[in-house]
XYZ file of C-alpha atoms in Angstrom:
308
model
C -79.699 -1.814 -3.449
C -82.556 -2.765 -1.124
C -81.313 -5.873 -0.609
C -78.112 -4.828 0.198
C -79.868 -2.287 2.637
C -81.649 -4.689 4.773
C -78.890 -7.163 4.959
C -77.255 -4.304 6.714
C -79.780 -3.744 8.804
C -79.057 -7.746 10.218
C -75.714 -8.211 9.833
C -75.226 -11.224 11.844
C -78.117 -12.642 10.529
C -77.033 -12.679 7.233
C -73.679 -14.166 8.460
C -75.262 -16.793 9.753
C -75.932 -17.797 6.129
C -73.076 -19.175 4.977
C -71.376 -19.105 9.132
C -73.588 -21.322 11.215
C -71.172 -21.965 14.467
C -69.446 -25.469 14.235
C -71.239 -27.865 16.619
C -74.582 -25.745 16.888
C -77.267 -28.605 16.407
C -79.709 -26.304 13.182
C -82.509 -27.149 15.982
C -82.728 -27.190 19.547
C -85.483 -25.771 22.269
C -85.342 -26.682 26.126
C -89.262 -27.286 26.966
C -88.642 -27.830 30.182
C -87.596 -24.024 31.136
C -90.098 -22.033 33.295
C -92.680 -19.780 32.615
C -93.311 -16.894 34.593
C -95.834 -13.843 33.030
C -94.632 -10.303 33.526
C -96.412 -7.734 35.483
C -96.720 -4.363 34.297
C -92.955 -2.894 33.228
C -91.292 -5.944 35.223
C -89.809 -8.311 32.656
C -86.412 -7.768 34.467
C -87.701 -10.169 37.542
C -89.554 -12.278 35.034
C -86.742 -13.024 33.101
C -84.571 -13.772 35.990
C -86.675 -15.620 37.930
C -86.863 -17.839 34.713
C -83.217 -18.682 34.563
C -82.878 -19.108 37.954
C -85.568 -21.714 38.680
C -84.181 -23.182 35.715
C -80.785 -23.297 37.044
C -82.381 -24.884 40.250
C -83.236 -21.974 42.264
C -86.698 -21.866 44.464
C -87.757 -18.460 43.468
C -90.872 -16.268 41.962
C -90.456 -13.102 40.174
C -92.270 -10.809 43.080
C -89.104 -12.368 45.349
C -86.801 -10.772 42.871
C -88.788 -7.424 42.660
C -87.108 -5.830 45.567
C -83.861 -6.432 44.244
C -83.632 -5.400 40.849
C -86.940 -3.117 39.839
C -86.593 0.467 39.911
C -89.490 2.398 40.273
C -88.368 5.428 38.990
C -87.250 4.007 36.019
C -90.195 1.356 35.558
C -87.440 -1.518 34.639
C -84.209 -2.958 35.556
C -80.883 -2.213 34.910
C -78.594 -4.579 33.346
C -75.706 -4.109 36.371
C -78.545 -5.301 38.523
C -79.512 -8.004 35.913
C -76.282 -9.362 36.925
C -75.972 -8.947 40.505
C -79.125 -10.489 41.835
C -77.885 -13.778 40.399
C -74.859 -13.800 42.643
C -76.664 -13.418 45.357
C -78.578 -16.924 45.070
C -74.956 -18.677 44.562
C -75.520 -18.669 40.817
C -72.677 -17.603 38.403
C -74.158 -14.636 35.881
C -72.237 -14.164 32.650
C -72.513 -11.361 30.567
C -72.021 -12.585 26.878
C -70.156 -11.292 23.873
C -72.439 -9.197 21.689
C -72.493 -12.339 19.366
C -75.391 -13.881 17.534
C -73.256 -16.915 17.295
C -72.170 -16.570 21.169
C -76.340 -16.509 21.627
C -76.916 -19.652 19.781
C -74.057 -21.779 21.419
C -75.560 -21.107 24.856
C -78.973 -22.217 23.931
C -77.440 -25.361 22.069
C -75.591 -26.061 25.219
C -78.712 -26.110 27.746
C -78.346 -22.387 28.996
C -81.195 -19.953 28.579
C -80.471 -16.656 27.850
C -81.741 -13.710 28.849
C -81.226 -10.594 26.510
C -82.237 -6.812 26.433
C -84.715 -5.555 23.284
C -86.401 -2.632 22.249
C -89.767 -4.348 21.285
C -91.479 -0.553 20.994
C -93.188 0.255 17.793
C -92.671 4.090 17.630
C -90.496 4.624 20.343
C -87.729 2.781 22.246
C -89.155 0.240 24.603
C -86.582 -1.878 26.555
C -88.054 -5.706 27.345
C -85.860 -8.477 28.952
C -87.203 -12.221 27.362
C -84.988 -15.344 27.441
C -84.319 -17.337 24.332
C -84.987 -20.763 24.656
C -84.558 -22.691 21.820
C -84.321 -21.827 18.050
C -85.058 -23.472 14.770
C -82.707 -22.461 11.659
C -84.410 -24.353 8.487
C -87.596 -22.329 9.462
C -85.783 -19.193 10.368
C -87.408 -18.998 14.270
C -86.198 -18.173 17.608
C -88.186 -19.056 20.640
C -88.324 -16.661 23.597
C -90.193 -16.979 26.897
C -91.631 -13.039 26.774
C -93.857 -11.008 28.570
C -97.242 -12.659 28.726
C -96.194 -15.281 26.147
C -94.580 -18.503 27.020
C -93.463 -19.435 23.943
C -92.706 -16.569 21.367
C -92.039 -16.979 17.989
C -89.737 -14.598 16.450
C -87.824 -14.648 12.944
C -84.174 -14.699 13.138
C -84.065 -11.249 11.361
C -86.724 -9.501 13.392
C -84.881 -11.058 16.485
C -81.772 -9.517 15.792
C -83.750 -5.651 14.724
C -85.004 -6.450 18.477
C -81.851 -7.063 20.048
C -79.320 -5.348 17.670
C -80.464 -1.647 19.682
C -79.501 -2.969 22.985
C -76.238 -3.802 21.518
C -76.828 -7.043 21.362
C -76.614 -7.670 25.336
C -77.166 -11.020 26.584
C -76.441 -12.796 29.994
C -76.478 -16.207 30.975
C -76.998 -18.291 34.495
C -75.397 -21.256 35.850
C -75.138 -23.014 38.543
C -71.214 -22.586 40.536
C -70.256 -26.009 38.914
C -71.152 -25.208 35.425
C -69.273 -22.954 33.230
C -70.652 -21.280 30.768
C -70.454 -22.549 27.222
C -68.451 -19.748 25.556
C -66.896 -18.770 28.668
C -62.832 -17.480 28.403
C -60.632 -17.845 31.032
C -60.256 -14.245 32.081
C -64.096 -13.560 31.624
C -65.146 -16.288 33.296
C -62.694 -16.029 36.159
C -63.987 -12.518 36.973
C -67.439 -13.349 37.024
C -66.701 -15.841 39.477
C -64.789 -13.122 41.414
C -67.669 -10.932 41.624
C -70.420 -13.816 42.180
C -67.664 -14.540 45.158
C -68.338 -11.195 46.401
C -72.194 -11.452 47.429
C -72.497 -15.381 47.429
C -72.583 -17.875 50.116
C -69.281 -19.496 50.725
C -70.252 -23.350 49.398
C -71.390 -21.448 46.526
C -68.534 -19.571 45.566
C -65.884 -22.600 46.409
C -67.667 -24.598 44.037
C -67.660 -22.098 41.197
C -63.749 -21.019 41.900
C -62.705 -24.886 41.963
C -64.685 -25.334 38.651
C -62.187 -22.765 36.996
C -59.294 -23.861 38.514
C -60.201 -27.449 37.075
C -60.945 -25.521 33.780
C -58.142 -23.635 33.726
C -55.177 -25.032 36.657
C -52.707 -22.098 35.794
C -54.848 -19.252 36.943
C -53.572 -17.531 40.275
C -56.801 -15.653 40.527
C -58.790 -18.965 40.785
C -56.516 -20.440 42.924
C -56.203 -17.605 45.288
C -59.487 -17.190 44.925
C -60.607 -20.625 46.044
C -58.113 -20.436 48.852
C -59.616 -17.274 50.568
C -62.902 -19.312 50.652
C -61.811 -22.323 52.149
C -60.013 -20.198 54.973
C -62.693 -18.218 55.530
C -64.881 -21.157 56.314
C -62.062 -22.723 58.882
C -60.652 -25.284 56.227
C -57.006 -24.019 56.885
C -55.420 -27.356 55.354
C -57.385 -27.101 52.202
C -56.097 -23.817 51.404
C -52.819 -24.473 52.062
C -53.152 -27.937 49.883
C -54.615 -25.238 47.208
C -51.620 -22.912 47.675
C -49.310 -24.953 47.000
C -50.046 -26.324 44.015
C -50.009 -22.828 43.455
C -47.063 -21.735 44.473
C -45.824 -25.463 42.242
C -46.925 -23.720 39.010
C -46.181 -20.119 39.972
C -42.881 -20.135 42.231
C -42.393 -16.457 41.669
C -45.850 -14.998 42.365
C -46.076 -12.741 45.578
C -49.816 -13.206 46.028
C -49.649 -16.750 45.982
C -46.489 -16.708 49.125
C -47.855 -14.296 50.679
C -51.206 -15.507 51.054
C -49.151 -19.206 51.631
C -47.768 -17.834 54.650
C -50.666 -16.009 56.031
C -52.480 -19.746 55.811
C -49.718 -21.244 57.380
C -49.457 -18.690 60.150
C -53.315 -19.165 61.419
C -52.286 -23.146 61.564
C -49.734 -22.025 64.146
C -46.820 -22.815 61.689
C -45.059 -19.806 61.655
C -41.448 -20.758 61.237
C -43.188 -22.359 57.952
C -44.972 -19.501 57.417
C -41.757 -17.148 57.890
C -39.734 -20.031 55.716
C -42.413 -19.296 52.882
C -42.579 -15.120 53.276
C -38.582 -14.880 53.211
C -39.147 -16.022 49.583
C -40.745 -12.890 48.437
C -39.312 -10.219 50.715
C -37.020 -8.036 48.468
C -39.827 -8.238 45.981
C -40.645 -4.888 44.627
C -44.460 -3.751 43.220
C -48.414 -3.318 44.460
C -47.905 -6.855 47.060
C -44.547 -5.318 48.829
C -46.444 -3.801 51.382
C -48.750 -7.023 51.965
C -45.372 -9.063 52.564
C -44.027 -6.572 54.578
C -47.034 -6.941 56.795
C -47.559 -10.472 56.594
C -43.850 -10.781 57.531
C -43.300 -8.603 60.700
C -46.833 -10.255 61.810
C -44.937 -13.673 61.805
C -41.858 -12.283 63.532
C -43.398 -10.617 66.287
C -45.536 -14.274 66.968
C -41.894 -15.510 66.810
C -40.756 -13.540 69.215
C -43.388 -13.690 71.670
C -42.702 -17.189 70.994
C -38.810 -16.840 72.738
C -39.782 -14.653 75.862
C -42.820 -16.766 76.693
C -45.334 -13.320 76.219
C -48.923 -14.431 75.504
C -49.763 -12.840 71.936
């Protein structure tokens, strides 16, 4: 029975057993990731600043202070964990509360950063990053607190880490997509990296999905909105229409089509394109409506020679 007790007290551990992932090398550890030494109660900024420099990013841990520490709480939250990234033009995905997930990451050349209660008697939240792990001796490496290279067995790891509920994150630059990245995860990442990033940044990450993945509207549109908003009115429209190619029927797609079209100064194009999607009915009918009587009033200006 005790045996049975503590192998439910690790159960991915144990699964790993007879479940290593397919590919995972048994041994793997990236030297070459940064160390950075936690202040008091700020191994949030430690942790990130770790990833980031690794990912390429010039940054220190007291630069990320002001973003993500709370005072009042004497730590970081994880929603900030994943916003501060963004910020720097770096992609930040939250992982699947997977062991396996963990390990594939690592293998793959990303460090990740997870959330443990390393307290004794009471709960204790600590961010390290796992950098490298070795399965025929049963160790994970972590760069931790005061400790660049932490050596923890994979069963007192996942005690650690299994409280937190297993949360992880991982870093990468806009080009590089994460190693167990899905399509509809990784896509909204991007979306909200897009939100707070500069614009080279986010173009690069949203054309790495759409190369990933051509059929998704979101990354298309996506990748679109950047290139207008930076001037590059052709490239969006080039974007578009592939698009539009692989999704004839979507109103987003049109709509935004036309509105491209129309700040080229092709609006008999653009109103060519709307038309299209007009009697379409749902959450974009009021977006074509507007995008539609924008062009015809330009067209109409257009005929009595009034300046618009």
């Amino acid at each position: 029975m005790l045996a049975t007790g503590c192998a439910q007290l690790v159960p991915q551990t144990v699964a790993l057993r007879t479940d290593w992932p397919e590919g995972v090398p048994r041994t793997t550890e990236m030297n070459t990731v940064p160390f950075f030494p936690q202040d008091d109660y700020q191994c949030g900024p430690a942790a990130l600043a770790t990833i980031l420099s690794y990912s390429g990013v010039d940054i220190t841990p007291q630069a990320l202070v002001d973003e993500v520490f709370l005072p009042s709480r004497k730590g970081t939250l994880q929603i900030e964990m994943l916003a501060a990234p963004r910020r720097h033009g770096r992609v930040s995905y939250a992982l699947m509360p997977s062991y396996s997930d963990m390990l594939r990451e690592v293998a793959a050349g990303n460090p990740v950063i997870v959330l443990q209660d390393v307290g004794d008697m009471f709960t204790e939240w600590h961010y390290a990053v796992v950098v490298g792990f070795d399965y025929p001796s049963g160790t994970i490496y972590l760069r931790s607190g005061d400790r660049r290279r932490r050596e923890v067995p994979f069963s007192y790891f996942e005690r650690e880490w299994i409280k937190g509920g297993y949360w992880g994150m991982v870093v990468t630059a806009p080009d590089k997509i994460a190693a167990t990245a899905t399509e509809e995860r990784w896509v909204s990442a991007v979306v909200a990296m897009a939100r707070s990033a500069p614009n080279e940044a986010a173009q690069a990450a949203y054309a790495a999905a759409l190369a990933r993945w051509p059929d998704n509207i979101a990354a298309a549109v996506g990748l679109a909105n950047e290139y207008h908003a930076s001037g590059a009115y052709q490239l969006a429209v080039q974007v578009l229409r592939i698009a539009q190619h692989r999704h004839p029927d979507s109103p987003i797609v049109i709509n935004n089509l036309a509105q491209v079209l129309f700040d080229q100064g092709r609006y008999n194009e653009a109103l060519v394109t709307i038309e299209k999607v007009s009697d379409k009915q749902g959450p974009f009918a009021a977006d074509i409506r507007s995008t539609r009587a924008m062009i015809e009033e330009r067209l109409a200006q257009q005929k009595t020679g009034r300046r618009p």
